[in-house]
Every structure is written in structure tokens, then in C-alpha cells.
mmCIF file of C-alpha atoms in Angstrom:
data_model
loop_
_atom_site.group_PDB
_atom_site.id
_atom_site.type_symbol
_atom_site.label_atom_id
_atom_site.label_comp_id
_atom_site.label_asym_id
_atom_site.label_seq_id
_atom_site.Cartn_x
_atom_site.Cartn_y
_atom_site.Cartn_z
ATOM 1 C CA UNK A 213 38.449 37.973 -79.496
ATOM 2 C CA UNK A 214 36.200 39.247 -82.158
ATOM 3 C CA UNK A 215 33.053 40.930 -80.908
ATOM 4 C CA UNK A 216 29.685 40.917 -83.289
ATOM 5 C CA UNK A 217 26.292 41.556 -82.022
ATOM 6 C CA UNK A 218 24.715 38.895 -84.721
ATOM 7 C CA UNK A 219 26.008 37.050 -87.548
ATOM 8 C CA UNK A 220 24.040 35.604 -90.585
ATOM 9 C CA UNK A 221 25.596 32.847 -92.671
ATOM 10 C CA UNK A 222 24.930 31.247 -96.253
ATOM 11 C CA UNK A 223 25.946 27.581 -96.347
ATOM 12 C CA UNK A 224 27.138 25.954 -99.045
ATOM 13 C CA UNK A 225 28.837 22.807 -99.946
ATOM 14 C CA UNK A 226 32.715 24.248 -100.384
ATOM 15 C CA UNK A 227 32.170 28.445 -99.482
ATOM 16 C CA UNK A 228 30.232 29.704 -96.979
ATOM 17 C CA UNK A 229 29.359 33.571 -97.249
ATOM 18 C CA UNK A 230 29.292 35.093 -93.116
ATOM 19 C CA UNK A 231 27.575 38.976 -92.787
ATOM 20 C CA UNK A 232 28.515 40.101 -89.240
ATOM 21 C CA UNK A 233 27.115 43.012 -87.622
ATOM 22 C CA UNK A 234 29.372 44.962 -85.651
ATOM 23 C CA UNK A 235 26.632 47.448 -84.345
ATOM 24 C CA UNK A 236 23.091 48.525 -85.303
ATOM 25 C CA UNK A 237 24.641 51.395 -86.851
ATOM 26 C CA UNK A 238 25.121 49.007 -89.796
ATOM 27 C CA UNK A 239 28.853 48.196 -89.960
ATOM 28 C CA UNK A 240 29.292 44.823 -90.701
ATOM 29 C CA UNK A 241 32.249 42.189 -92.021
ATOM 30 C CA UNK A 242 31.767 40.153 -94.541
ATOM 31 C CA UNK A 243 33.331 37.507 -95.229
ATOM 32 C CA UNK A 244 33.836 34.247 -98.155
ATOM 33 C CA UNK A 245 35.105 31.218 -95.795
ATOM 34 C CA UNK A 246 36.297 28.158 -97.444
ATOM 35 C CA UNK A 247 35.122 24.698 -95.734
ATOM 36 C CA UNK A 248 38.178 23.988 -93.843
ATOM 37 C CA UNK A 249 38.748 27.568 -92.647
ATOM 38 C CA UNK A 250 34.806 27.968 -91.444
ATOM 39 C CA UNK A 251 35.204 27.042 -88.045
ATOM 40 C CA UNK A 252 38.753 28.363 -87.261
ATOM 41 C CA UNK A 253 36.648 32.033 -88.406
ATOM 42 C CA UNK A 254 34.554 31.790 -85.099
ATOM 43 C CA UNK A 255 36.947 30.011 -82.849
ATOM 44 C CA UNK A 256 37.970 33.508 -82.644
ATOM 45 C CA UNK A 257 34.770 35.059 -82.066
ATOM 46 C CA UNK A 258 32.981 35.920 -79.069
ATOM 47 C CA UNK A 259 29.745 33.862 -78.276
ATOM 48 C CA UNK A 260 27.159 35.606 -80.365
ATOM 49 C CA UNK A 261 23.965 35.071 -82.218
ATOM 50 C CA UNK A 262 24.410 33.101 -85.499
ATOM 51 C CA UNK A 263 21.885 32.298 -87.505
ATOM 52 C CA UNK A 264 21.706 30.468 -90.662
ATOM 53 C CA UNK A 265 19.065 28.832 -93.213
ATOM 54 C CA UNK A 266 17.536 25.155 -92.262
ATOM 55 C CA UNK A 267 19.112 23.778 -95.315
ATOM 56 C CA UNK A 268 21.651 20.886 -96.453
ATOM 57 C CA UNK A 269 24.183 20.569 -93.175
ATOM 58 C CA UNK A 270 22.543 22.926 -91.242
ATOM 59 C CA UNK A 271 22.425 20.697 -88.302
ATOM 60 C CA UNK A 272 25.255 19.387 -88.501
ATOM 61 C CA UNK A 273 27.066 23.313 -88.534
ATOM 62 C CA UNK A 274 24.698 24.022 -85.724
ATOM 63 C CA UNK A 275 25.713 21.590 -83.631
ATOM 64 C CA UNK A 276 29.608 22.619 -83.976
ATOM 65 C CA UNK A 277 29.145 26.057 -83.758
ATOM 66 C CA UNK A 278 27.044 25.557 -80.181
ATOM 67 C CA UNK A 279 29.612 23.392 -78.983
ATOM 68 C CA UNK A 280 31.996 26.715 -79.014
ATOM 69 C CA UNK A 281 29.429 28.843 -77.323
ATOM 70 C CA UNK A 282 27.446 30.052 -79.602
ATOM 71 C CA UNK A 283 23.735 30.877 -79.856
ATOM 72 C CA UNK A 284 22.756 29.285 -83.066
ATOM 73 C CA UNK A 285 19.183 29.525 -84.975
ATOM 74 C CA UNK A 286 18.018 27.825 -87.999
ATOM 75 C CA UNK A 287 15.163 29.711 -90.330
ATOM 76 C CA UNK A 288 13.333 28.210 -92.710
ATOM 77 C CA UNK A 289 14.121 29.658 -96.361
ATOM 78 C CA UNK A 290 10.535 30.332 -96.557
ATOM 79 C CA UNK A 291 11.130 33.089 -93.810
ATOM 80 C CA UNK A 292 14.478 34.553 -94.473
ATOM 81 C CA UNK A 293 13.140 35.515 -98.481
ATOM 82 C CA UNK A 294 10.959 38.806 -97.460
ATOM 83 C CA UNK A 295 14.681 40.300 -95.895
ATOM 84 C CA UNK A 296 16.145 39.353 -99.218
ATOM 85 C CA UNK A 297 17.256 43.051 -100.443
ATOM 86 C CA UNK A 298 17.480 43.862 -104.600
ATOM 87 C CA UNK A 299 19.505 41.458 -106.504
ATOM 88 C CA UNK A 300 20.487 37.882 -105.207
ATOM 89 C CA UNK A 301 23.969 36.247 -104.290
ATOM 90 C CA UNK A 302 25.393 34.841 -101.295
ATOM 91 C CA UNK A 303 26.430 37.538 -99.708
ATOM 92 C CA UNK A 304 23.062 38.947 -99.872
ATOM 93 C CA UNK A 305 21.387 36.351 -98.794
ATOM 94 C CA UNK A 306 23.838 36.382 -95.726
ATOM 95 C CA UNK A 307 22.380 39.834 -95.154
ATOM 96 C CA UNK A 308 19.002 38.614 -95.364
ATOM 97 C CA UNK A 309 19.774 36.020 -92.362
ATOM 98 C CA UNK A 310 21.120 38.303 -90.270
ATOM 99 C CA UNK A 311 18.279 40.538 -90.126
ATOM 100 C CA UNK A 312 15.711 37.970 -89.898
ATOM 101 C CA UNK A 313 17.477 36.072 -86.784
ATOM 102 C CA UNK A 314 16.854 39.333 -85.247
ATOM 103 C CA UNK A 315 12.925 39.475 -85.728
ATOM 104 C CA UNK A 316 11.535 39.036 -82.402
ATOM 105 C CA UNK A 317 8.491 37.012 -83.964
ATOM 106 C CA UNK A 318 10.466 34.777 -86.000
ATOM 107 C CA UNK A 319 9.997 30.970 -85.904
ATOM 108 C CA UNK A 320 12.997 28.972 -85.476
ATOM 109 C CA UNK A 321 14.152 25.257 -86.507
ATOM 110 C CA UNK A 322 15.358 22.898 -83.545
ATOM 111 C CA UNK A 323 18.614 22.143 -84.090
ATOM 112 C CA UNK A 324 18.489 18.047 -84.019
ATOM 113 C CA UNK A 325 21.204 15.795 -82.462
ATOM 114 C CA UNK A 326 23.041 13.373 -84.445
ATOM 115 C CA UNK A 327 21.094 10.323 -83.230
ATOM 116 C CA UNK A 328 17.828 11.962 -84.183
ATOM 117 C CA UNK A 329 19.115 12.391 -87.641
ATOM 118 C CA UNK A 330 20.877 8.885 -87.805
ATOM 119 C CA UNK A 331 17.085 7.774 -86.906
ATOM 120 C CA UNK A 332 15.668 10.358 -89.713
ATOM 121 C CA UNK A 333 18.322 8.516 -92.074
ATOM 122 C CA UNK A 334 16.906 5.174 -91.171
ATOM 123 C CA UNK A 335 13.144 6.859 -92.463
ATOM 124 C CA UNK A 336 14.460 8.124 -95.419
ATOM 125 C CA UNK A 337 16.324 4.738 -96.598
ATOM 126 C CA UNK A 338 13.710 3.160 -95.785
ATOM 127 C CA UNK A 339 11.105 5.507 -98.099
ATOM 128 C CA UNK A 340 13.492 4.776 -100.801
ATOM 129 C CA UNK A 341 13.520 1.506 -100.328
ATOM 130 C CA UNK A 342 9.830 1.470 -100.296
ATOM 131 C CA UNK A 343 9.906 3.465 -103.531
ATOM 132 C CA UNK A 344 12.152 0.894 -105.339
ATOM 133 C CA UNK A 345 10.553 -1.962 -104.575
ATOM 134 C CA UNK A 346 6.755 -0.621 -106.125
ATOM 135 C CA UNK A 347 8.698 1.069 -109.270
ATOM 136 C CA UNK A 348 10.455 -2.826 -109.707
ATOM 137 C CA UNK A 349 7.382 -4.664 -109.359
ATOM 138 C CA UNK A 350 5.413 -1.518 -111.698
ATOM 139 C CA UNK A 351 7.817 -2.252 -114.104
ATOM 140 C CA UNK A 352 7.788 -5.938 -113.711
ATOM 141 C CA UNK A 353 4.210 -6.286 -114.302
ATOM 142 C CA UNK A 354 3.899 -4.164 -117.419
ATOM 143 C CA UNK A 355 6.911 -6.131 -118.807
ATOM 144 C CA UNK A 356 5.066 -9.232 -118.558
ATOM 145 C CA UNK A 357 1.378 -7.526 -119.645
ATOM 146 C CA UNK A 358 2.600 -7.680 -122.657
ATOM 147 C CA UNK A 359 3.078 -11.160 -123.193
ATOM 148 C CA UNK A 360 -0.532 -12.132 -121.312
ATOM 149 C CA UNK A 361 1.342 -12.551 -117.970
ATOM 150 C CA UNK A 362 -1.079 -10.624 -115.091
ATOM 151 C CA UNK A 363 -1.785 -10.691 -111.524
ATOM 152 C CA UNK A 364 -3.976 -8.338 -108.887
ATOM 153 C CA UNK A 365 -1.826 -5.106 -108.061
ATOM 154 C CA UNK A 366 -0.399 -4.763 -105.196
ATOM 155 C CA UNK A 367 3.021 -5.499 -104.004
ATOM 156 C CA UNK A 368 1.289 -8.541 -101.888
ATOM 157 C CA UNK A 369 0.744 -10.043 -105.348
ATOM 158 C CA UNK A 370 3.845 -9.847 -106.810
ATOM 159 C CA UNK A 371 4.637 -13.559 -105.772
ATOM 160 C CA UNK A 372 1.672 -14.642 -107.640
ATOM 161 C CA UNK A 373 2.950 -12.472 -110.908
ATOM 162 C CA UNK A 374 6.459 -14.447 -110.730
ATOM 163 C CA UNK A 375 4.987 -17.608 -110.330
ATOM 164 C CA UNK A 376 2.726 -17.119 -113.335
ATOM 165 C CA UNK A 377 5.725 -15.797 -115.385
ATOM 166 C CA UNK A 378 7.782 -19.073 -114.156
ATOM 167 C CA UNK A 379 5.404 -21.509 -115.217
ATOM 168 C CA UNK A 380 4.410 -20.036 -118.761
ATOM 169 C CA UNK A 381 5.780 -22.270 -121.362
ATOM 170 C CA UNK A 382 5.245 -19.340 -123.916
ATOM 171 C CA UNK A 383 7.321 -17.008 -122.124
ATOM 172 C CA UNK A 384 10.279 -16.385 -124.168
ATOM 173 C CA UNK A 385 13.886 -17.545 -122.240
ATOM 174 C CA UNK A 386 15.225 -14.033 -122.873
ATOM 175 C CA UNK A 387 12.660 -12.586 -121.034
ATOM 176 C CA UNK A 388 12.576 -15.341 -118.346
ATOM 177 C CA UNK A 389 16.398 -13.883 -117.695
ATOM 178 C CA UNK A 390 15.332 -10.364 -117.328
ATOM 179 C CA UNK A 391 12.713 -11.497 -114.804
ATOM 180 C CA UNK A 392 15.169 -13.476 -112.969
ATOM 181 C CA UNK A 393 16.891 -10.118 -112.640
ATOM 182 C CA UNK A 394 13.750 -8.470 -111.434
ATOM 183 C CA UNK A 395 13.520 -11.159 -108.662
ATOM 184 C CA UNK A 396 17.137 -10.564 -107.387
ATOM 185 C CA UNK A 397 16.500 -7.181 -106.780
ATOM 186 C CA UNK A 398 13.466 -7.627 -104.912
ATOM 187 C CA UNK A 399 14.158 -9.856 -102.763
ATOM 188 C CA UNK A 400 17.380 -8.082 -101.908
ATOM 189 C CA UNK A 401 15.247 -4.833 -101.541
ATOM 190 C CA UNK A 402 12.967 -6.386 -99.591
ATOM 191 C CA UNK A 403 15.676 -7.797 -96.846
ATOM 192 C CA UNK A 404 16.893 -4.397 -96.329
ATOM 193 C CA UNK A 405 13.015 -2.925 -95.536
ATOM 194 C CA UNK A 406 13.146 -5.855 -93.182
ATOM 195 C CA UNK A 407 16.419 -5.131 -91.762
ATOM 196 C CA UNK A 408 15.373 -1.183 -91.344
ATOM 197 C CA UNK A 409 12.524 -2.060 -89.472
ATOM 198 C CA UNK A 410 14.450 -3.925 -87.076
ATOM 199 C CA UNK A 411 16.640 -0.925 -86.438
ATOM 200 C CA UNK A 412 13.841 1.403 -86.029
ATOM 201 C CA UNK A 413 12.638 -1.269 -83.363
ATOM 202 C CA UNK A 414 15.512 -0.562 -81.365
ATOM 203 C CA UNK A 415 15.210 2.792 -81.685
ATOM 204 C CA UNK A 416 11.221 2.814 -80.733
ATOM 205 C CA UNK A 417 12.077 0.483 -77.875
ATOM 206 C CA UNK A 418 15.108 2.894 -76.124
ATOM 207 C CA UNK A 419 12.996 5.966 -76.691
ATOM 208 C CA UNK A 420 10.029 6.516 -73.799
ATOM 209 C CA UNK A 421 8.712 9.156 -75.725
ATOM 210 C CA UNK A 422 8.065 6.959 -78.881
ATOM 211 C CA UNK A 423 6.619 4.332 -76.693
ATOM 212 C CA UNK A 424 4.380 7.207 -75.309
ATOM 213 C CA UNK A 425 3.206 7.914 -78.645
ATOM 214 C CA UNK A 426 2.355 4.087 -80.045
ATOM 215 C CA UNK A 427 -0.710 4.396 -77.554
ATOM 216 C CA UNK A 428 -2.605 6.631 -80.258
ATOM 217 C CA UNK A 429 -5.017 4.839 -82.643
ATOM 218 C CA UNK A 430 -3.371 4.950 -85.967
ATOM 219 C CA UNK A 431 0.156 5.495 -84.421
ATOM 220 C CA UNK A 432 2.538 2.791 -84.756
ATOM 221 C CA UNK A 433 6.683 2.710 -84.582
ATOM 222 C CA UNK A 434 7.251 3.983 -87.852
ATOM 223 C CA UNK A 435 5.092 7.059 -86.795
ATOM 224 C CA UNK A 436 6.196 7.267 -83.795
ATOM 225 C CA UNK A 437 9.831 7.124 -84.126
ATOM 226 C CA UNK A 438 10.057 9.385 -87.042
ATOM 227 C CA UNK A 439 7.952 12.578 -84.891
ATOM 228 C CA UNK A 440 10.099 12.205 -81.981
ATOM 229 C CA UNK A 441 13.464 12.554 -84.128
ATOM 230 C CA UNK A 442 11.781 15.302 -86.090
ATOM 231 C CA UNK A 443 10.299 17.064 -83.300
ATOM 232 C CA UNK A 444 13.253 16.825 -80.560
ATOM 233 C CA UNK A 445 11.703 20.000 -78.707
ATOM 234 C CA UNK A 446 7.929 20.083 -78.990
ATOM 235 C CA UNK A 447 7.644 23.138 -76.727
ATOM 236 C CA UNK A 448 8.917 24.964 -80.104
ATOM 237 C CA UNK A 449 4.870 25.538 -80.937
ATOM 238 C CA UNK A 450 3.047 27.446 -78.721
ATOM 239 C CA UNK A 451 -0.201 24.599 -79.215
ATOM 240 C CA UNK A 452 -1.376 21.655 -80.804
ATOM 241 C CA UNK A 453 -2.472 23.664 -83.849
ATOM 242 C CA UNK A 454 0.809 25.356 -84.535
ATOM 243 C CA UNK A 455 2.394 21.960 -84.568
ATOM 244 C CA UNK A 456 -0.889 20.732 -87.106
ATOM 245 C CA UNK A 457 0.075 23.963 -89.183
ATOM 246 C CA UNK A 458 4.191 23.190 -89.354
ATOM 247 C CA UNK A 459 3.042 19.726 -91.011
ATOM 248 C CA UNK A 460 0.792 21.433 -93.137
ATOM 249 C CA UNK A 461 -2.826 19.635 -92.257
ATOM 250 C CA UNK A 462 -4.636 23.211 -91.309
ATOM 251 C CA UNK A 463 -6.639 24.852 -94.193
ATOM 252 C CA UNK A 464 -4.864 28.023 -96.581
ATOM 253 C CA UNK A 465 -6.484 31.335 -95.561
ATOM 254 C CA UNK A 466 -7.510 33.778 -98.088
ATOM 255 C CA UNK A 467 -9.361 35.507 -95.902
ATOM 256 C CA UNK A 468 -10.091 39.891 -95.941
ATOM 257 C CA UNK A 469 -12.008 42.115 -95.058
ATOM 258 C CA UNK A 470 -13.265 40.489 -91.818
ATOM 259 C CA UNK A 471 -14.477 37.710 -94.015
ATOM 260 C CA UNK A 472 -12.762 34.378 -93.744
ATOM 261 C CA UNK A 473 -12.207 32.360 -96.219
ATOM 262 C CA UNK A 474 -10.674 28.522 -95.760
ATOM 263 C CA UNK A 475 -9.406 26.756 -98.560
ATOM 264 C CA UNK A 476 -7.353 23.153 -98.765
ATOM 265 C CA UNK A 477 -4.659 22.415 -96.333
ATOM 266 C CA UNK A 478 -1.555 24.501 -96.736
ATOM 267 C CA UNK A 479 0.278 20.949 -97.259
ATOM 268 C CA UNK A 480 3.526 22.995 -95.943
ATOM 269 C CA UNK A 481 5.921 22.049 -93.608
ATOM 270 C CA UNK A 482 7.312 17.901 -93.039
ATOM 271 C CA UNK A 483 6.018 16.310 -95.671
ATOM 272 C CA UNK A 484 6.817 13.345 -94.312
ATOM 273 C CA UNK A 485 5.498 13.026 -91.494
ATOM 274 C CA UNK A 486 2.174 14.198 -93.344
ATOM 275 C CA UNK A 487 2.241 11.005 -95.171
ATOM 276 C CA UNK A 488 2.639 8.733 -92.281
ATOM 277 C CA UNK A 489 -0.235 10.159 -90.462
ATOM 278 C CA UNK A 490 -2.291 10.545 -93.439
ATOM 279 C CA UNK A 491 -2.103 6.793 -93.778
ATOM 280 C CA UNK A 492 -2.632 6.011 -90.349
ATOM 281 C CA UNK A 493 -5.616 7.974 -90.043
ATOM 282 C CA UNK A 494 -6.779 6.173 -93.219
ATOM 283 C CA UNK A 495 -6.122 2.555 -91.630
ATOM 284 C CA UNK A 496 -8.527 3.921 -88.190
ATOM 285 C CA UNK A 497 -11.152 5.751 -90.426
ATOM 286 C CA UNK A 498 -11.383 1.552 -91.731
ATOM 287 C CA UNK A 499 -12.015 -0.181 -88.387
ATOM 288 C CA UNK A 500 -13.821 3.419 -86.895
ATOM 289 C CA UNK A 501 -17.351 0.836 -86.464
ATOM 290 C CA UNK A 502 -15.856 -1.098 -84.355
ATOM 291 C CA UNK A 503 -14.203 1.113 -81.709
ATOM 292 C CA UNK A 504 -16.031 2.925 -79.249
ATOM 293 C CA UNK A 505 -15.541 6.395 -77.416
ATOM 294 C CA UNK A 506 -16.302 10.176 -78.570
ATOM 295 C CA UNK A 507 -13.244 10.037 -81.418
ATOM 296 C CA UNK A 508 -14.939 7.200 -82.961
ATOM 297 C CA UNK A 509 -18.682 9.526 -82.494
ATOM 298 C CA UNK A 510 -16.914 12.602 -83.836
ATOM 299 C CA UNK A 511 -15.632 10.821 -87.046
ATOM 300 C CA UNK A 512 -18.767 9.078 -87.220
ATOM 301 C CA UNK A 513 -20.440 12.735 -87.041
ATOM 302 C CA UNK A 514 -18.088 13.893 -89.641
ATOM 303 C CA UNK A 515 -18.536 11.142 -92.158
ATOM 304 C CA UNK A 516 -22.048 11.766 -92.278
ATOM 305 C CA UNK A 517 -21.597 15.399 -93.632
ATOM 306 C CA UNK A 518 -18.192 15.214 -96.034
ATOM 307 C CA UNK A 519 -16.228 12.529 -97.930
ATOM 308 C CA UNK A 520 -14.267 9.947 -96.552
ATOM 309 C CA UNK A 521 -10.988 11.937 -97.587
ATOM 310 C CA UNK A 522 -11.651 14.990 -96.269
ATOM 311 C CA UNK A 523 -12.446 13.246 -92.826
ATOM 312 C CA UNK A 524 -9.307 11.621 -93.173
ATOM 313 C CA UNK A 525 -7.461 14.609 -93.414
ATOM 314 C CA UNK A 526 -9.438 15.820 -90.622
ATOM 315 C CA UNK A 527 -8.398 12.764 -88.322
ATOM 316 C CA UNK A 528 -5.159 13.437 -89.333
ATOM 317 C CA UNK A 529 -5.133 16.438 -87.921
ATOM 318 C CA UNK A 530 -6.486 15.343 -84.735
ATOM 319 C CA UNK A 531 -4.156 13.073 -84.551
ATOM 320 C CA UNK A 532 -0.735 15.411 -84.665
ATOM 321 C CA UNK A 533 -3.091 17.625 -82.213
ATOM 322 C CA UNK A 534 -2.806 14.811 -79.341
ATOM 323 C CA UNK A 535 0.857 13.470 -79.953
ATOM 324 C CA UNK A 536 1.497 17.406 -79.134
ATOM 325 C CA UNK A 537 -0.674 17.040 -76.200
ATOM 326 C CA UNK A 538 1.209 14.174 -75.149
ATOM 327 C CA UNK A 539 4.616 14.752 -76.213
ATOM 328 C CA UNK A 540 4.043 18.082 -73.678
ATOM 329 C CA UNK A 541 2.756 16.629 -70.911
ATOM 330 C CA UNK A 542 3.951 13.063 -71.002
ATOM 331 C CA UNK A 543 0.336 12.079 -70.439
ATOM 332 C CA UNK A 544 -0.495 8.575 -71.974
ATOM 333 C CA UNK A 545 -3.420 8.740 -74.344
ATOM 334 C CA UNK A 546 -6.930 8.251 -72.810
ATOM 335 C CA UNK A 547 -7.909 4.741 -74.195
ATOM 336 C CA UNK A 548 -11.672 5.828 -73.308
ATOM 337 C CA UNK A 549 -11.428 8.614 -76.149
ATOM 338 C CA UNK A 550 -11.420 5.677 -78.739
ATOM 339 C CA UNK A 551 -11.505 1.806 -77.576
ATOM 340 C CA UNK A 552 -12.303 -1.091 -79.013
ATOM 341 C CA UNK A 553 -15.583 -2.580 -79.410
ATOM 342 C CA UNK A 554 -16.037 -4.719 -76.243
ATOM 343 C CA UNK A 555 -13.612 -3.451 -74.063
ATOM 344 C CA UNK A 556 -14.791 -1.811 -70.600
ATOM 345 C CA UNK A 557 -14.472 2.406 -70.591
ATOM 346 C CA UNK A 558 -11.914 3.262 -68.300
ATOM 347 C CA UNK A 559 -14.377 7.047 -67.910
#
């Protein structure tokens, strides 16, 4: 077999450029693989170190290449672009991957499983979905502005904005038939959100560690479900504030000269998962005066010296900082950190 001390690859959708180093004298093959040859290339290889760029299909090539031995890494882009040498191609960039899977300090993807992604693929639809539905009933309701027709925003109040539309005499029949059309599509829109949250039910309910997690304030099965497929190793950060900085909530340092200087949040990493915990810190900064415990005295602290957003960035935070916690130790969270008004302290 084929012996190679590393090997750096450049994915794409039909050719896949492959740089490997036969020594660290330098000497290296290179090769342009078609898609159906990729695999039969390191079939024949010894088990090496491979890495490759966490982009479209990574996973899925990590996964297949692992199964045959070998040791796989995924970079983010972000990371493999300072080893990027004059000029740009593929097999350049292959280069490039192959020296930076050799950095002893470099940060590394998880490769995910399929049924974490399957899970991820439930989020995304679902976002879409989500998306869809808001641009339909945006679109709907400056349709009908324009003949007098108007309701509250909201997606809650779409019903109200269709029954208005139904029952106006002056509404002209050709645009009764385009609203008709409108209705179809939410309503079908709206049966698959329903049916996606039923499948991410059954996937909260067979995971423990999403279970774990639905025991935060703010943290429900949406939240939950989408870290733990996202984050299938959480021992990948070395603490609770490396995991806060991968999803971007930790402020952009500009700092020199031994003076530091903290702007905005980086707003790097899962963007995603961001959101979800954005909003869910914004639906417990709402009901904050009526839970109890030193959380709820913290944000109450906080609130007192900066806006409401920036304290619900804060919270946010907070919040990834104690799903790492717990997705480490397996610890449920303490319910005396943040209770409800009324119930007894378990301290």
C-alpha cells in the first residue's frame, strides 16, 4: 500500500484535488480524482492523516474515509486561508490543507454522524419553512393594504387578515382568487412546521442529552435538539467560553499594546444556534420578575446598568456557558440558580 505521512484534500462537487506528503522533505503527489474514483484512491493507502475543509459533504467524506482507517480532520475555511501560498486553485488550496492539519494548535470540526445531520436537516427545513410562511403572509398583507384590507402583524393575525379579505364585498373576485392561493399555501406550510415538530419530538425524547438540556430556562426542544446534533463532542472546547466564542456571543478584540479593547460580539461561528438562544434568552429576560435565584439577581443587576439587548446578548451567553457545563458533566441544571416565583429553593 501507499504510504503518506499527511494528505490535504479540496472537495468539490465532481473533482476533488488530493496533495500528499510523502516526507517533510517536501515531496508530495498530487493528484485530480474524479467522484467515482475518490475513494478507490485511498483504499490503497495506508491509514494516514487526511484533512480537508468543513465545507459542502465534508461529513459525509469524513465519515467514509474513517470507516477505512483513516484519521480524518475537518478545518474551518476561516483557518486553512493564512497557509494559502501565492495564487489560488485547487491544487493550492490542497496544499494549504495539508499544512494546516499539521499545526499542532489548530482547531478542528467534529465530524457528525448521519443521524445528527438527518436531525440538523429537520432544523433547517424547518427554518425554511418558517421563512416561507412570514414572506407569504408579508406579501399577503401588503397585497390586500392596498385595497383597505389590514390586520395587526404578526403571523398570529393572519386568520383575522383572511377573514377580513373574505367578507369584503369590495374586494375584487380576481383578487379574492389570488388570496385563495395565498391560503393554500399556508395552510399547507403550516402542516409541515407541525409535522417537523413532531419529528424533532422524537428525536428530543430518544436523546438523554437533549432532555438534559430542556432543564435550562430559555431552553426548549428546538434548542435543545439542534446543540446536541451540532455539538456531538463537546469536549472539542477546552471551556464554556470557547464554546460561547465558536457561536460567536463573546465580544471582537482590538486590543494592543497591553490595552484591551472589547467591541460587539464576533457573531462568528453557528449562526444558528445563535438565533435560537438569542430568542430564548429574550423570552426569560420577559418573565425574569417573576423567577427567583442569583441568575434572575444578576440580570436584574445587569438591566439596571445597559439596555435590554445588550443583556440579552449577555444571557445568551450565559446560557451556551451552562449547556457546556452540562453537556460535560451530565449534571442537571441547578433549579435554585433561577426558579420560579413561589417555588421552595432546593439551596
Amino acid at each position: 500500500m501507499k504510504k503518506f505521512i499527511r494528505i490535504g484534500i479540496d472537495l468539490g462537487k465532481r473533482y476533488f484535488q488530493v496533495h500528499a506528503l510523502l516526507g517533510e522533505d517536501g515531496r508530495a503527489v498530487t493528484r485530480k480524482l474524479r467522484r467515482d474514483g475518490f475513494l478507490a484512491f485511498f483504499a490503497e493507502a495506508a491509514p494516514c492523516l487526511i484533512g480537508m475543509e468543513a465545507c459542502g459533504s465534508a461529513h459525509y467524506w469524513g465519515r467514509e474515509l474513517r470507516a477505512m482507517g483513516h484519521d480524518v480532520r475537518l478545518i474551518p475555511p476561516i483557518y486553512v486561508k493564512p497557509y494559502v501560498k501565492r495564487g489560488k486553485n485547487d491544487a493550492v488550496d490542497a496544499a494549504a490543507v495539508c499544512e494546516a492539519v499539521s499545526r499542532p494548535d489548530m482547531r478542528f470540526v467534529p465530524i457528525k454522524s448521519a443521524e445528527n445531520q438527518a436531525s440538523l436537516m429537520l432544523h433547517k427545513t424547518r427554518e425554511l419553512l418558517v421563512k416561507q410562511r412570514t414572506m407569504s403572509v408579508n406579501a399577503l398583507r401588503g397585497h390586500l393594504a392596498e385595497f383597505g384590507v389590514v390586520a395587526a402583524k404578526g403571523v398570529g393575525h393572519a386568520g383575522e387578515l383572511l377573514e377580513k379579505a373574505k367578507n369584503d364585498a369590495t374586494l375584487p373576485e380576481i383578487a379574492k382568487a389570488a388570496v385563495k392561493i395565498f391560503v393554500q399555501q399556508l395552510e399547507a406550510i403550516s402542516a409541515s412546521i407541525v409535522a417537523l415538530d413532531k419529528e424533532i419530538a422524537n428525536v428530543h425524547a430518544q436523546s438523554e442529552t437533549s432532555r438534559l438540556l430542556v432543564g435550562v430556562p430559555g431552553v426548549g426542544k428546538i434548542v435543545a435538539t439542534a446543540i446536541v446534533a451540532s455539538v456531538p463532542d463537546p469536549s472539542v472546547f477546552k471551556s464554556a467560553r470557547d464554546f460561547a466564542a465558536w457561536l460567536g456571543l463573546t465580544p471582537r478584540q482590538n486590543s494592543s499594546g497591553g490595552k484591551e479593547k472589547l467591541g460587539a460580539i464576533t457573531k462568528q461561528g453557528n449562526r444558528y444556534l445563535r438565533k435560537l438562544l438569542t430568542l430564548g434568552a429574550t423570552s426569560l429576560l420577559r418573565v425574569a420578575g417573576k423567577r427567583n435565584g442569583v441568575l434572575r439577581d444578576w440580570l436584574v443587576a445587569l438591566l439596571a446598568r445597559k439596555p435590554a439587548r445588550l443583556a440579552t446578548v449577555a444571557l445568551a451567553n450565559k446560557l451556551a456557558r451552562i449547556i457546556w457545563a452540562m453537556m460535560t458533566t451530565g449534571e442537571a441544571f441547578r433549579t435554585e440558580v433561577m426558579a420560579r416565583a413561589g417555588e421552595p429553593s432546593m439551596a
